[in-house]
GROMACS .gro file of C-alpha atoms in nm:
model
   73
    1THR     CA    1  -0.160  -6.083  -1.117
    2THR     CA    2  -0.345  -6.406  -1.150
    3LEU     CA    3  -0.254  -6.752  -1.270
    4SER     CA    4  -0.349  -6.855  -1.620
    5PRO     CA    5  -0.604  -7.139  -1.637
    6ASP     CA    6  -0.324  -7.386  -1.733
    7GLN     CA    7  -0.105  -7.269  -1.441
    8ALA     CA    8  -0.397  -7.306  -1.199
    9ASP     CA    9  -0.479  -7.652  -1.330
   10VAL     CA   10  -0.121  -7.766  -1.279
   11MET     CA   11  -0.097  -7.621  -0.931
   12LEU     CA   12  -0.430  -7.776  -0.822
   13LEU     CA   13  -0.326  -8.115  -0.955
   14ARG     CA   14   0.022  -8.096  -0.802
   15ILE     CA   15  -0.060  -7.939  -0.464
   16LEU     CA   16  -0.415  -8.033  -0.386
   17GLY     CA   17  -0.424  -8.351  -0.591
   18GLY     CA   18  -0.083  -8.467  -0.478
   19LEU     CA   19   0.005  -8.586  -0.826
   20THR     CA   20   0.359  -8.613  -0.962
   21ILE     CA   21   0.489  -8.423  -1.261
   22ALA     CA   22   0.454  -8.737  -1.468
   23GLU     CA   23   0.093  -8.796  -1.356
   24VAL     CA   24  -0.007  -8.442  -1.433
   25ALA     CA   25   0.164  -8.464  -1.773
   26ALA     CA   26  -0.020  -8.783  -1.860
   27LEU     CA   27  -0.356  -8.644  -1.732
   28THR     CA   28  -0.326  -8.313  -1.923
   29GLY     CA   29  -0.162  -8.446  -2.237
   30ARG     CA   30   0.145  -8.225  -2.187
   31THR     CA   31   0.511  -8.314  -2.161
   32GLU     CA   32   0.679  -8.330  -1.827
   33GLY     CA   33   0.888  -8.028  -1.922
   34ALA     CA   34   0.574  -7.828  -2.007
   35VAL     CA   35   0.421  -7.916  -1.671
   36LYS     CA   36   0.741  -7.815  -1.487
   37GLN     CA   37   0.745  -7.482  -1.676
   38LEU     CA   38   0.379  -7.410  -1.600
   39GLN     CA   39   0.442  -7.488  -1.234
   40ARG     CA   40   0.755  -7.268  -1.222
   41ARG     CA   41   0.573  -6.977  -1.383
   42ALA     CA   42   0.282  -7.018  -1.141
   43VAL     CA   43   0.514  -7.014  -0.842
   44VAL     CA   44   0.679  -6.693  -0.975
   45GLN     CA   45   0.338  -6.532  -1.018
   46LEU     CA   46   0.232  -6.632  -0.665
   47GLU     CA   47   0.560  -6.506  -0.512
   48ARG     CA   48   0.508  -6.176  -0.698
   49ARG     CA   49   0.155  -6.145  -0.567
   50ILE     CA   50   0.270  -6.221  -0.204
   51THR     CA   51   0.550  -5.965  -0.232
   52GLU     CA   52   0.311  -5.698  -0.365
   53GLN     CA   53   0.079  -5.771  -0.078
   54ARG     CA   54   0.353  -5.740   0.182
   55SER     CA   55   0.430  -5.393   0.047
   56ARG     CA   56   0.067  -5.297   0.122
   57PRO     CA   57  -0.030  -5.481   0.441
   58ASP     CA   58  -0.335  -5.261   0.503
   59GLN     CA   59  -0.497  -5.369   0.177
   60PRO     CA   60  -0.675  -5.710   0.149
   61VAL     CA   61  -0.557  -5.951  -0.111
   62PRO     CA   62  -0.806  -5.927  -0.402
   63LEU     CA   63  -0.962  -6.266  -0.462
   64ARG     CA   64  -1.190  -6.355  -0.750
   65THR     CA   65  -1.544  -6.423  -0.646
   66PRO     CA   66  -1.604  -6.801  -0.617
   67PRO     CA   67  -1.863  -6.943  -0.856
   68THR     CA   68  -2.207  -6.987  -0.713
   69ILE     CA   69  -2.391  -7.314  -0.742
   70ALA     CA   70  -2.753  -7.291  -0.836
   71PRO     CA   71  -2.976  -7.462  -0.577
   72SER     CA   72  -3.123  -7.792  -0.688
   73ARG     CA   73  -3.499  -7.809  -0.733
   0.00000   0.00000   0.00000
């Protein structure tokens, strides 16, 4: 299970950006309720992924390959 792009955006802004619900709502053009719902669903998805991983401790957590940045010329 992975986060939707909207869920990932909200989590990045909330956790890494340190923004409030109101700030994220204003920045993304969503209501505060929509931001709260996206965050709640993202947390549920992450909890599910962690629980699945705990049931298979010998298997690495599959991560998406990070994007590569082309070297500048």
